Short mmCIF file of N, CA and C in Angstrom, two decimals:
data_model
loop_
_atom_site.label_atom_id
_atom_site.label_comp_id
_atom_site.label_asym_id
_atom_site.label_seq_id
_atom_site.Cartn_x
_atom_site.Cartn_y
_atom_site.Cartn_z
N MET E 47 0.56 -0.95 0.03
CA MET E 47 0.14 0.27 -0.68
C MET E 47 0.87 1.62 -0.01
N GLU E 48 1.91 1.72 1.27
CA GLU E 48 3.52 2.69 0.50
C GLU E 48 3.39 2.81 -0.64
N LEU E 49 3.38 1.17 -1.29
CA LEU E 49 4.26 1.77 -2.66
C LEU E 49 3.83 2.35 -3.18
N ILE E 50 2.09 2.40 -3.57
CA ILE E 50 1.58 2.85 -4.26
C ILE E 50 1.07 4.00 -3.91
N THR E 51 1.15 4.44 -2.87
CA THR E 51 1.34 5.92 -2.25
C THR E 51 2.27 6.34 -2.77
N LEU E 52 3.71 5.69 -2.48
CA LEU E 52 4.54 6.40 -3.36
C LEU E 52 4.85 6.84 -4.73
N PHE E 53 4.29 5.67 -5.76
CA PHE E 53 3.66 6.36 -6.79
C PHE E 53 3.13 6.74 -6.99
N LEU E 54 2.02 6.85 -6.42
CA LEU E 54 0.74 8.55 -6.65
C LEU E 54 1.31 9.58 -6.29
N ASN E 55 1.91 9.20 -5.39
CA ASN E 55 1.76 11.48 -4.98
C ASN E 55 3.46 11.27 -5.95
N ASN E 56 4.27 10.49 -6.44
CA ASN E 56 5.33 10.53 -7.48
C ASN E 56 4.68 11.46 -8.70
N LEU E 57 3.83 10.75 -9.16
CA LEU E 57 3.19 10.76 -10.74
C LEU E 57 2.99 12.29 -11.14
N SER E 58 3.70 12.94 -12.11
CA SER E 58 3.89 13.97 -12.37
C SER E 58 2.77 14.30 -13.37
N PHE E 59 2.62 13.16 -14.15
CA PHE E 59 1.36 13.11 -15.22
C PHE E 59 2.30 13.91 -16.37
N ASN E 60 3.54 13.89 -16.79
CA ASN E 60 4.15 14.67 -17.48
C ASN E 60 4.41 13.79 -19.21
N TRP E 61 3.31 13.16 -19.60
CA TRP E 61 2.69 13.21 -20.28
C TRP E 61 2.72 13.52 -21.52
N SER E 62 3.83 13.51 -23.12
CA SER E 62 3.68 13.95 -24.27
C SER E 62 2.89 13.27 -24.69
N ILE E 63 2.24 13.85 -26.11
CA ILE E 63 1.66 13.07 -27.17
C ILE E 63 1.88 12.21 -28.02
N THR E 64 3.48 11.80 -27.70
CA THR E 64 4.51 10.77 -28.63
C THR E 64 4.47 9.70 -27.84
N GLU E 65 4.55 10.10 -26.64
CA GLU E 65 4.78 8.80 -25.68
C GLU E 65 2.94 8.08 -25.39
N VAL E 66 2.24 9.04 -25.32
CA VAL E 66 0.59 8.18 -25.06
C VAL E 66 0.69 8.15 -26.74
N VAL E 67 1.13 8.28 -27.88
CA VAL E 67 0.26 7.31 -28.90
C VAL E 67 1.53 6.25 -29.05
N ALA E 68 2.66 6.28 -28.76
CA ALA E 68 3.69 4.97 -28.45
C ALA E 68 3.13 3.65 -27.50
N VAL E 69 2.55 4.10 -26.31
CA VAL E 69 1.93 3.48 -25.52
C VAL E 69 0.73 3.04 -26.30
N ILE E 70 0.21 3.34 -27.03
CA ILE E 70 -1.38 3.04 -27.29
C ILE E 70 -1.27 1.62 -28.53
N PHE E 71 -0.14 2.25 -29.65
CA PHE E 71 0.55 1.45 -29.85
C PHE E 71 1.30 -0.41 -29.40
N SER E 72 1.95 0.13 -28.70
CA SER E 72 2.58 -0.56 -28.40
C SER E 72 1.41 -2.01 -27.49
N ILE E 73 0.52 -1.40 -26.66
CA ILE E 73 -0.37 -2.37 -25.70
C ILE E 73 -1.02 -3.19 -27.12
N ILE E 74 -1.83 -2.78 -28.22
CA ILE E 74 -2.58 -3.09 -29.32
C ILE E 74 -1.44 -4.34 -30.11
N TYR E 75 -0.27 -3.95 -29.94
CA TYR E 75 0.97 -4.79 -30.28
C TYR E 75 0.98 -6.39 -29.64
N VAL E 76 0.79 -6.38 -28.76
CA VAL E 76 1.24 -7.12 -27.52
C VAL E 76 -0.14 -8.10 -27.05
N THR E 77 -0.77 -6.95 -27.42
CA THR E 77 -2.75 -7.73 -27.47
C THR E 77 -2.75 -8.71 -28.40
N LEU E 78 -2.34 -8.10 -29.39
CA LEU E 78 -2.49 -9.09 -30.92
C LEU E 78 -1.32 -10.15 -30.65
N ALA E 79 -0.05 -9.55 -30.54
CA ALA E 79 0.68 -10.97 -30.07
C ALA E 79 0.42 -12.22 -29.25
N ALA E 80 -0.38 -11.96 -28.46
CA ALA E 80 -0.64 -12.82 -27.44
C ALA E 80 -2.07 -13.85 -28.24
N GLN E 81 -2.58 -12.36 -28.51
CA GLN E 81 -3.82 -13.88 -30.21
C GLN E 81 -3.07 -14.26 -31.26
N LYS E 82 -2.53 -14.39 -31.15
CA LYS E 82 -1.01 -15.19 -31.97
C LYS E 82 -1.35 -14.00 -33.41
N ASN E 83 -2.03 -12.99 -33.65
CA ASN E 83 -2.18 -11.94 -34.44
C ASN E 83 -0.78 -11.62 -35.78
N ILE E 84 -1.04 -11.99 -36.78
CA ILE E 84 0.17 -11.23 -37.59
C ILE E 84 0.02 -9.76 -37.84
N TRP E 85 -1.18 -9.56 -37.62
CA TRP E 85 -0.56 -8.27 -37.50
C TRP E 85 -0.14 -7.31 -36.40
N CYS E 86 0.56 -7.62 -35.54
CA CYS E 86 1.22 -7.56 -34.18
C CYS E 86 2.02 -6.75 -34.64
N TRP E 87 3.00 -7.37 -35.24
CA TRP E 87 3.95 -6.55 -35.98
C TRP E 87 3.56 -5.29 -36.46
N PHE E 88 2.60 -5.15 -37.36
CA PHE E 88 2.60 -3.69 -38.02
C PHE E 88 2.37 -2.55 -37.08
N PHE E 89 2.04 -3.21 -35.78
CA PHE E 89 1.54 -2.22 -34.47
C PHE E 89 2.70 -2.05 -33.82
N ALA E 90 3.94 -3.05 -33.59
CA ALA E 90 5.07 -2.63 -33.13
C ALA E 90 6.19 -2.05 -34.04
N ALA E 91 6.09 -1.38 -35.34
CA ALA E 91 6.77 -1.07 -36.49
C ALA E 91 6.62 0.14 -35.79
N ILE E 92 5.37 0.89 -35.57
CA ILE E 92 4.70 2.49 -35.05
C ILE E 92 5.13 2.57 -33.99
N SER E 93 4.65 1.63 -32.99
CA SER E 93 5.12 2.51 -31.79
C SER E 93 6.95 2.28 -31.14
N VAL E 94 7.74 1.43 -32.16
CA VAL E 94 9.15 1.44 -31.83
C VAL E 94 10.24 2.64 -32.91
N ILE E 95 9.27 2.94 -33.64
CA ILE E 95 9.64 4.17 -34.15
C ILE E 95 9.57 5.13 -33.27
N LEU E 96 8.18 5.54 -32.00
CA LEU E 96 7.99 6.75 -31.21
C LEU E 96 9.37 6.58 -30.11
N TYR E 97 9.08 5.04 -29.84
CA TYR E 97 10.20 4.42 -28.59
C TYR E 97 11.48 5.20 -28.81
N ILE E 98 12.28 5.06 -29.86
CA ILE E 98 13.47 5.28 -30.41
C ILE E 98 13.66 6.53 -29.89
N TYR E 99 12.81 7.92 -30.35
CA TYR E 99 13.11 9.27 -29.71
C TYR E 99 12.88 9.35 -28.35
N ILE E 100 11.88 8.86 -27.70
CA ILE E 100 11.24 8.90 -26.21
C ILE E 100 12.93 8.13 -25.16
N CYS E 101 13.25 6.65 -25.97
CA CYS E 101 14.59 6.54 -25.02
C CYS E 101 15.69 7.51 -25.18
N TRP E 102 16.15 7.74 -26.46
CA TRP E 102 17.08 8.92 -26.82
C TRP E 102 17.09 9.62 -25.78
N ASN E 103 15.77 10.58 -26.02
CA ASN E 103 15.99 11.65 -24.83
C ASN E 103 15.78 12.05 -23.98
N ALA E 104 15.45 10.31 -23.51
CA ALA E 104 15.63 10.32 -21.71
C ALA E 104 16.95 9.12 -21.68
N LYS E 105 17.86 9.84 -22.13
CA LYS E 105 19.32 9.13 -22.32
C LYS E 105 19.26 7.63 -22.15
N LEU E 106 18.56 6.89 -22.48
CA LEU E 106 18.36 5.00 -22.39
C LEU E 106 18.97 4.70 -23.41
N TYR E 107 19.98 4.90 -23.47
CA TYR E 107 20.65 4.83 -25.00
C TYR E 107 20.70 3.25 -25.66
N ALA E 108 20.24 2.01 -24.40
CA ALA E 108 20.76 0.64 -24.48
C ALA E 108 19.45 0.62 -25.13
N GLU E 109 18.44 0.73 -24.30
CA GLU E 109 16.77 0.72 -24.38
C GLU E 109 16.23 1.72 -26.30
N THR E 110 17.43 3.27 -26.43
CA THR E 110 17.55 3.46 -27.78
C THR E 110 17.83 2.28 -29.10
N ALA E 111 18.72 1.95 -28.53
CA ALA E 111 19.48 0.44 -29.60
C ALA E 111 18.42 -0.82 -29.28
N LEU E 112 17.66 -0.94 -28.19
CA LEU E 112 16.82 -1.74 -28.42
C LEU E 112 15.92 -1.49 -29.57
N GLN E 113 15.33 -0.69 -29.59
CA GLN E 113 14.37 0.00 -30.12
C GLN E 113 14.70 -0.58 -31.44
N ILE E 114 15.61 0.14 -32.28
CA ILE E 114 15.53 -0.31 -33.16
C ILE E 114 16.31 -1.51 -33.45
N PHE E 115 16.61 -2.09 -32.66
CA PHE E 115 16.41 -3.69 -32.89
C PHE E 115 14.74 -4.60 -33.36
N TYR E 116 14.11 -4.01 -32.11
CA TYR E 116 12.58 -4.24 -31.85
C TYR E 116 12.17 -3.86 -33.87
N LEU E 117 12.51 -2.58 -34.32
CA LEU E 117 11.90 -2.28 -35.83
C LEU E 117 12.37 -3.48 -36.98
N PHE E 118 14.06 -3.86 -37.15
CA PHE E 118 14.06 -4.44 -38.05
C PHE E 118 13.26 -6.29 -37.19
N MET E 119 13.16 -6.69 -35.92
CA MET E 119 12.09 -7.73 -35.84
C MET E 119 10.90 -7.75 -36.22
N ALA E 120 10.60 -6.41 -36.18
CA ALA E 120 9.30 -5.52 -36.91
C ALA E 120 9.17 -6.67 -38.26
N ALA E 121 9.80 -6.42 -38.64
CA ALA E 121 10.03 -7.27 -40.19
C ALA E 121 10.22 -8.65 -40.45
N TYR E 122 11.46 -8.50 -39.79
CA TYR E 122 11.76 -10.13 -39.40
C TYR E 122 10.34 -11.19 -39.30
N GLY E 123 9.05 -10.83 -38.05
CA GLY E 123 8.52 -11.19 -36.95
C GLY E 123 7.07 -11.33 -37.95
N TYR E 124 6.91 -10.33 -39.14
CA TYR E 124 5.88 -10.45 -39.71
C TYR E 124 6.46 -11.41 -40.74
N HIS E 125 6.77 -11.29 -41.10
CA HIS E 125 8.16 -12.30 -42.92
C HIS E 125 7.86 -13.71 -42.25
N ASN E 126 8.26 -13.94 -40.67
CA ASN E 126 8.44 -15.42 -40.39
C ASN E 126 6.81 -16.10 -40.25
N TRP E 127 6.23 -15.19 -39.24
CA TRP E 127 4.52 -15.92 -39.16
C TRP E 127 3.96 -16.00 -40.48
N ARG E 128 3.96 -14.99 -41.91
CA ARG E 128 3.95 -15.15 -42.31
C ARG E 128 4.05 -16.77 -43.52
N LYS E 129 5.01 -16.96 -43.52
CA LYS E 129 5.55 -18.02 -43.73
C LYS E 129 5.30 -19.03 -43.27
N SER E 130 5.22 -18.95 -41.98
CA SER E 130 4.51 -20.48 -41.21
C SER E 130 3.39 -20.40 -40.91
N ARG E 131 2.61 -19.96 -41.89
CA ARG E 131 0.96 -20.00 -41.69
C ARG E 131 0.26 -21.76 -41.31
N GLU E 132 1.51 -21.97 -42.23
CA GLU E 132 0.69 -23.31 -42.43
C GLU E 132 1.35 -24.50 -41.52
N ASN E 133 2.25 -24.14 -40.90
CA ASN E 133 2.95 -24.49 -39.80
C ASN E 133 2.66 -23.50 -38.42
N SER E 134 1.84 -23.19 -37.40
CA SER E 134 1.56 -22.50 -36.87
C SER E 134 2.26 -22.67 -34.89
N THR E 135 2.62 -24.31 -35.32
CA THR E 135 3.24 -24.74 -34.71
C THR E 135 3.83 -23.68 -33.00
N ILE E 136 3.15 -23.66 -32.13
CA ILE E 136 4.14 -23.51 -30.87
C ILE E 136 5.25 -24.50 -30.35
N LYS E 137 6.34 -23.78 -30.38
CA LYS E 137 7.63 -24.55 -30.08
C LYS E 137 7.57 -24.54 -28.38
N GLU E 138 8.52 -25.50 -27.97
CA GLU E 138 8.74 -25.25 -25.95
C GLU E 138 10.01 -25.03 -26.61
N TRP E 139 11.19 -24.96 -25.42
CA TRP E 139 12.69 -25.02 -25.56
C TRP E 139 12.35 -25.67 -23.79
N ARG E 140 14.18 -27.11 -24.16
CA ARG E 140 13.85 -27.29 -22.78
C ARG E 140 14.87 -26.68 -21.82
N ALA E 141 14.58 -27.15 -20.48
CA ALA E 141 15.41 -26.26 -19.00
C ALA E 141 16.83 -26.14 -19.62
N LYS E 142 17.42 -26.89 -19.73
CA LYS E 142 18.92 -26.62 -20.66
C LYS E 142 19.48 -25.61 -21.22
N LYS E 143 18.11 -25.07 -22.23
CA LYS E 143 18.53 -24.14 -23.58
C LYS E 143 18.65 -23.05 -22.77
N HIS E 144 17.56 -22.94 -21.30
CA HIS E 144 16.93 -22.08 -21.58
C HIS E 144 18.12 -21.49 -19.90
N LEU E 145 18.56 -21.97 -19.32
CA LEU E 145 19.62 -21.72 -18.71
C LEU E 145 21.20 -21.36 -19.51
N LEU E 146 21.50 -21.72 -20.73
CA LEU E 146 22.44 -21.36 -21.39
C LEU E 146 21.96 -20.05 -21.49
N ILE E 147 20.19 -19.69 -21.94
CA ILE E 147 20.51 -19.16 -22.68
C ILE E 147 20.48 -17.63 -21.78
N ILE E 148 20.50 -17.83 -20.16
CA ILE E 148 20.15 -17.32 -19.15
C ILE E 148 21.73 -16.93 -18.95
N LEU E 149 22.49 -17.63 -19.01
CA LEU E 149 23.86 -17.55 -18.43
C LEU E 149 24.85 -16.00 -20.13
N ILE E 150 24.38 -16.67 -21.02
CA ILE E 150 24.45 -15.89 -22.20
C ILE E 150 24.76 -14.79 -22.12
N GLY E 151 23.05 -14.25 -21.74
CA GLY E 151 22.39 -13.00 -21.34
C GLY E 151 23.29 -12.26 -20.01
N SER E 152 23.38 -12.39 -19.09
CA SER E 152 23.90 -12.40 -17.98
C SER E 152 25.27 -12.15 -18.92
N ILE E 153 26.13 -12.52 -18.93
CA ILE E 153 27.60 -11.83 -19.60
C ILE E 153 27.16 -11.17 -20.65
N CYS E 154 26.33 -11.20 -21.41
CA CYS E 154 25.94 -9.93 -22.11
C CYS E 154 25.68 -8.97 -21.82
N THR E 155 25.02 -8.64 -20.30
CA THR E 155 24.35 -7.90 -19.73
C THR E 155 25.01 -6.92 -19.18
N PHE E 156 26.44 -7.79 -18.71
CA PHE E 156 27.78 -6.96 -18.03
C PHE E 156 28.53 -6.32 -18.58
N PHE E 157 28.91 -6.77 -20.24
CA PHE E 157 30.04 -6.00 -21.00
C PHE E 157 29.30 -5.38 -21.23
N VAL E 158 27.51 -5.04 -21.65
CA VAL E 158 27.28 -4.01 -22.21
C VAL E 158 26.73 -2.71 -21.18
N GLY E 159 26.62 -2.91 -20.26
CA GLY E 159 26.68 -2.42 -18.77
C GLY E 159 27.58 -1.56 -18.48
N PHE E 160 28.85 -2.42 -19.02
CA PHE E 160 30.34 -1.79 -18.71
C PHE E 160 30.38 -0.69 -19.06
N TYR E 161 30.00 -1.13 -21.38
CA TYR E 161 30.26 -0.03 -21.94
C TYR E 161 29.58 1.08 -21.47
N PHE E 162 28.02 1.43 -21.04
CA PHE E 162 27.52 2.11 -21.47
C PHE E 162 28.37 3.11 -20.09
N THR E 163 28.23 2.77 -18.90
CA THR E 163 29.06 2.83 -17.71
C THR E 163 29.88 3.79 -18.01
N THR E 164 30.88 3.74 -18.38
CA THR E 164 32.16 3.52 -19.00
C THR E 164 32.14 4.95 -19.99
N TYR E 165 31.47 4.12 -21.16
CA TYR E 165 31.97 5.22 -22.09
C TYR E 165 30.62 6.15 -22.62
N SER E 166 29.53 6.37 -21.52
CA SER E 166 28.32 7.40 -21.54
C SER E 166 27.75 7.95 -20.64
N GLN E 167 26.61 8.70 -21.09
CA GLN E 167 26.37 9.55 -19.78
C GLN E 167 24.33 8.59 -19.80
N ALA E 168 24.86 7.23 -20.21
CA ALA E 168 23.48 6.84 -19.41
C ALA E 168 22.88 6.89 -18.01
N GLU E 169 22.02 7.11 -18.07
CA GLU E 169 21.63 6.50 -16.43
C GLU E 169 20.77 5.16 -16.89
N MET E 170 21.36 4.39 -15.18
CA MET E 170 20.73 3.19 -15.14
C MET E 170 21.31 2.14 -15.78
N PRO E 171 22.19 2.34 -16.02
CA PRO E 171 23.15 1.26 -17.61
C PRO E 171 23.02 -0.24 -17.29
N ILE E 172 23.36 -0.79 -16.25
CA ILE E 172 23.09 -2.40 -15.84
C ILE E 172 21.50 -2.46 -15.93
N ILE E 173 20.73 -1.97 -15.10
CA ILE E 173 19.16 -2.25 -15.50
C ILE E 173 19.01 -1.81 -16.96
N ASP E 174 19.34 -0.97 -17.37
CA ASP E 174 18.91 -0.54 -19.02
C ASP E 174 19.68 -1.81 -20.06
N SER E 175 20.56 -2.09 -19.57
CA SER E 175 21.71 -3.45 -20.29
C SER E 175 20.36 -4.29 -19.79
N LEU E 176 20.32 -4.99 -18.67
CA LEU E 176 19.80 -6.09 -18.84
C LEU E 176 18.38 -6.60 -18.84
N THR E 177 17.26 -5.30 -19.23
CA THR E 177 16.56 -5.22 -20.06
C THR E 177 16.35 -5.15 -21.49
N THR E 178 17.59 -4.70 -22.37
CA THR E 178 18.48 -5.08 -23.06
C THR E 178 18.10 -6.02 -24.19
N VAL E 179 19.21 -6.83 -22.80
CA VAL E 179 19.83 -7.27 -23.73
C VAL E 179 18.81 -8.79 -23.61
N PHE E 180 17.68 -8.66 -22.64
CA PHE E 180 17.01 -10.55 -22.71
C PHE E 180 15.95 -9.46 -23.48
N SER E 181 15.64 -8.39 -23.67
CA SER E 181 14.38 -8.08 -24.44
C SER E 181 14.44 -8.27 -25.79
N ILE E 182 15.53 -8.44 -26.49
CA ILE E 182 15.68 -9.45 -27.81
C ILE E 182 15.82 -10.75 -27.49
N ILE E 183 16.81 -10.95 -26.57
CA ILE E 183 16.36 -12.90 -26.95
C ILE E 183 14.70 -12.68 -26.49
N ALA E 184 14.03 -12.10 -26.13
CA ALA E 184 12.62 -12.71 -25.93
C ALA E 184 11.98 -12.17 -26.97
N THR E 185 12.54 -11.31 -28.02
CA THR E 185 11.39 -10.50 -28.96
C THR E 185 11.80 -11.94 -29.91
N TYR E 186 12.93 -12.24 -30.35
CA TYR E 186 13.04 -13.25 -31.22
C TYR E 186 12.64 -14.58 -30.94
N MET E 187 12.59 -14.67 -29.52
CA MET E 187 11.39 -16.29 -29.61
C MET E 187 9.86 -15.80 -29.77
N VAL E 188 9.42 -14.63 -29.82
CA VAL E 188 8.28 -14.39 -29.72
C VAL E 188 7.85 -14.60 -31.36
N ALA E 189 9.01 -14.63 -32.22
CA ALA E 189 9.48 -14.10 -33.52
C ALA E 189 9.60 -15.75 -34.07
N LYS E 190 9.63 -16.65 -33.52
CA LYS E 190 10.19 -17.92 -33.73
C LYS E 190 8.84 -18.40 -32.93
N LYS E 191 7.61 -18.27 -32.06
CA LYS E 191 6.72 -19.15 -31.68
C LYS E 191 7.70 -19.44 -30.57
N ILE E 192 8.09 -18.93 -29.38
CA ILE E 192 8.50 -20.23 -28.44
C ILE E 192 7.88 -19.65 -27.09
N LEU E 193 6.92 -21.07 -26.72
CA LEU E 193 5.95 -20.27 -25.48
C LEU E 193 6.94 -20.05 -24.51
N GLU E 194 7.44 -20.34 -23.96
CA GLU E 194 8.79 -19.83 -22.86
C GLU E 194 8.37 -17.87 -22.87
N ASN E 195 8.67 -17.68 -24.47
CA ASN E 195 8.70 -15.72 -24.68
C ASN E 195 8.15 -15.22 -23.15
N TRP E 196 6.85 -15.77 -23.02
CA TRP E 196 6.40 -14.84 -22.09
C TRP E 196 6.63 -14.65 -20.73
N LEU E 197 7.07 -15.85 -20.40
CA LEU E 197 7.53 -16.15 -19.26
C LEU E 197 8.95 -15.09 -18.90
N TYR E 198 9.79 -15.08 -19.69
CA TYR E 198 11.04 -14.06 -20.31
C TYR E 198 10.31 -12.13 -20.18
N TRP E 199 8.89 -12.43 -20.62
CA TRP E 199 8.38 -10.69 -20.74
C TRP E 199 7.93 -10.41 -19.58
N ILE E 200 7.33 -11.29 -18.80
CA ILE E 200 7.13 -11.36 -17.69
C ILE E 200 8.33 -10.28 -16.44
N ILE E 201 8.73 -11.27 -16.31
CA ILE E 201 10.35 -10.74 -15.58
C ILE E 201 10.93 -9.48 -16.28
N ILE E 202 11.32 -8.96 -17.61
CA ILE E 202 11.60 -7.74 -18.07
C ILE E 202 10.18 -6.41 -18.10
N ASN E 203 9.65 -7.08 -18.05
CA ASN E 203 8.47 -6.09 -17.72
C ASN E 203 8.38 -5.59 -16.27
N LEU E 204 8.49 -6.46 -14.72
CA LEU E 204 8.13 -5.63 -13.91
C LEU E 204 9.83 -5.22 -13.68
N ILE E 205 10.98 -5.54 -14.26
CA ILE E 205 11.81 -4.30 -14.00
C ILE E 205 11.75 -3.09 -15.08
N SER E 206 11.78 -3.10 -15.85
CA SER E 206 11.12 -1.92 -16.58
C SER E 206 10.06 -0.60 -16.22
N ILE E 207 9.17 -1.24 -15.24
CA ILE E 207 8.51 -0.48 -14.98
C ILE E 207 9.11 0.24 -13.36
N TYR E 208 10.53 -0.20 -13.10
CA TYR E 208 11.25 0.82 -12.50
C TYR E 208 12.11 1.06 -13.07
N LEU E 209 12.51 0.76 -14.27
CA LEU E 209 13.50 1.74 -15.20
C LEU E 209 12.77 3.09 -15.79
N TYR E 210 11.69 2.65 -16.37
CA TYR E 210 11.34 3.92 -16.34
C TYR E 210 10.49 4.98 -16.07
N PHE E 211 9.68 4.80 -15.04
CA PHE E 211 9.24 5.04 -13.29
C PHE E 211 10.54 6.09 -13.22
N ASN E 212 11.56 5.61 -13.04
CA ASN E 212 12.82 6.63 -12.31
C ASN E 212 13.11 7.65 -13.33
N ARG E 213 13.26 7.36 -14.21
CA ARG E 213 12.98 8.52 -15.80
C ARG E 213 11.94 9.20 -15.58
N ASP E 214 11.31 9.46 -15.17
CA ASP E 214 9.89 9.94 -15.14
C ASP E 214 8.94 9.65 -16.35
N LEU E 215 9.21 8.51 -17.20
CA LEU E 215 8.21 8.21 -18.23
C LEU E 215 7.43 7.41 -17.34
N HIS E 216 6.33 8.14 -16.88
CA HIS E 216 5.84 7.21 -15.84
C HIS E 216 4.60 6.75 -16.73
N LEU E 217 3.68 7.44 -18.17
CA LEU E 217 2.81 6.67 -18.86
C LEU E 217 3.40 5.41 -19.24
N THR E 218 5.09 5.45 -19.29
CA THR E 218 5.54 3.85 -19.85
C THR E 218 5.45 3.23 -19.01
N SER E 219 5.52 3.37 -17.40
CA SER E 219 6.07 2.64 -16.21
C SER E 219 4.62 2.36 -16.55
N ILE E 220 3.33 1.97 -16.27
CA ILE E 220 1.89 1.85 -16.80
C ILE E 220 1.97 0.86 -17.40
N LEU E 221 2.66 1.28 -18.49
CA LEU E 221 2.23 0.26 -19.77
C LEU E 221 3.11 -0.92 -19.70
N PHE E 222 4.11 -0.50 -18.85
CA PHE E 222 4.70 -2.26 -18.81
C PHE E 222 4.00 -3.10 -17.48
N ILE E 223 3.20 -2.13 -16.85
CA ILE E 223 2.44 -2.72 -15.88
C ILE E 223 0.97 -3.76 -16.38
N ILE E 224 0.80 -2.93 -17.77
CA ILE E 224 -0.12 -3.58 -18.45
C ILE E 224 0.25 -5.07 -19.20
N TYR E 225 1.95 -4.40 -19.87
CA TYR E 225 2.43 -5.14 -20.41
C TYR E 225 2.27 -6.88 -19.58
N THR E 226 2.87 -6.74 -18.70
CA THR E 226 3.23 -7.27 -17.64
C THR E 226 1.96 -8.80 -16.99
N ILE E 227 0.05 -8.34 -17.69
CA ILE E 227 -1.12 -8.63 -17.38
C ILE E 227 -1.45 -9.17 -18.98
N ILE E 228 -0.33 -8.71 -19.56
CA ILE E 228 -0.60 -9.03 -21.22
C ILE E 228 0.08 -10.16 -21.21
N ALA E 229 1.55 -10.46 -20.52
CA ALA E 229 2.05 -11.39 -21.24
C ALA E 229 1.36 -12.63 -20.22
N ILE E 230 1.03 -12.56 -19.00
CA ILE E 230 0.60 -13.20 -18.28
C ILE E 230 -0.59 -14.22 -19.13
N PHE E 231 -1.44 -13.44 -19.28
CA PHE E 231 -2.30 -13.47 -20.34
C PHE E 231 -2.31 -14.26 -21.89
N GLY E 232 -1.01 -14.16 -22.55
CA GLY E 232 -0.06 -14.71 -23.50
C GLY E 232 -0.05 -15.64 -23.77
N TYR E 233 0.74 -16.16 -22.06
CA TYR E 233 1.61 -17.29 -21.91
C TYR E 233 0.09 -18.14 -21.40
N PHE E 234 -0.74 -17.73 -20.63
CA PHE E 234 -1.66 -19.08 -20.93
C PHE E 234 -2.44 -19.24 -22.27
N SER E 235 -2.60 -18.71 -23.38
CA SER E 235 -3.28 -18.57 -24.44
C SER E 235 -2.49 -19.71 -25.43
N TRP E 236 -0.89 -18.90 -25.18
CA TRP E 236 -0.26 -19.87 -26.26
C TRP E 236 -0.19 -21.31 -25.88
N ILE E 237 -0.54 -21.54 -24.49
CA ILE E 237 -0.25 -22.59 -23.85
C ILE E 237 -1.61 -23.94 -25.02
N LYS E 238 -3.43 -22.91 -24.08
CA LYS E 238 -4.55 -23.42 -25.04
C LYS E 238 -4.15 -23.54 -26.70
N LYS E 239 -3.61 -22.85 -26.72
CA LYS E 239 -3.78 -22.77 -28.71
C LYS E 239 -2.56 -23.67 -28.59
N SER E 240 -1.94 -24.09 -28.20
CA SER E 240 -0.93 -25.25 -28.21
C SER E 240 -1.13 -26.90 -28.52
N ARG E 241 -2.51 -26.96 -27.26
CA ARG E 241 -2.50 -28.35 -26.79
C ARG E 241 -3.76 -28.01 -27.73
N GLU E 242 -4.66 -27.15 -28.22
CA GLU E 242 -5.34 -27.38 -29.39
C GLU E 242 -5.29 -27.81 -31.24
N ASN E 243 -3.88 -27.22 -31.36
CA ASN E 243 -3.38 -27.78 -32.36
C ASN E 243 -2.28 -28.97 -31.81
N GLY E 244 -2.03 -29.70 -31.10
CA GLY E 244 -1.56 -30.96 -30.29
C GLY E 244 -3.04 -32.01 -30.53
#
C-alpha cells in the first residue's frame, strides 16, 4: 500500500503526445501477439519508431538500441509468421537451453552495462542493459513462436516498470504494468492454442 501511495505522490503526469501514441500502439501490439495475430508486427513497428525518439531523449541508450532492433524484428517477425502460417505450431525449449540463454544473456548484460557505464552518460546502465539484452532474446523467441517467451517478458516487464518510472516516463511505466498482465494472459493463451493444435 505504501508503494502505491509513493507511486501516486510522485506521478507528475508529464506525458507527451508521442509517449501516449507509442503506448497505445504498444498495447495493441502485445494484445495481438498474445492472440497470435500477424498484424501485431505492424503496430510494433509504429510504436518502436516513436520509442526510439523517447528513449534517446531520456538518455536510455541501450533501450534506444533495443528499439532499433525491434524495428528490424517487426519486419522479421511479420515475414516469419506469414511464412509459417501453414505450420503455426507453438514450440517449447528445454530447461537446459534456457539456462544457457540466461548465462549468455547475463554475460552480455555485464559487458553492455560496463560499456555504457564507462563510455556514456547513460542513466541506470546495468538495469538498462539487462532489459535490453533479454528483450532481444525474448523478441526472437516471439518471432519463432517459442512458448516461454512470455515468462521472459513477465520478468523484463517488471524490471522495466522501475526503470521507466525512475526516468519520469510514468505513462510508459504504467504501460509495462499492462504488458505484465498481457504477458501472463499470452502465456496461458499460447498454452491453450498449443494444446488445441497438438
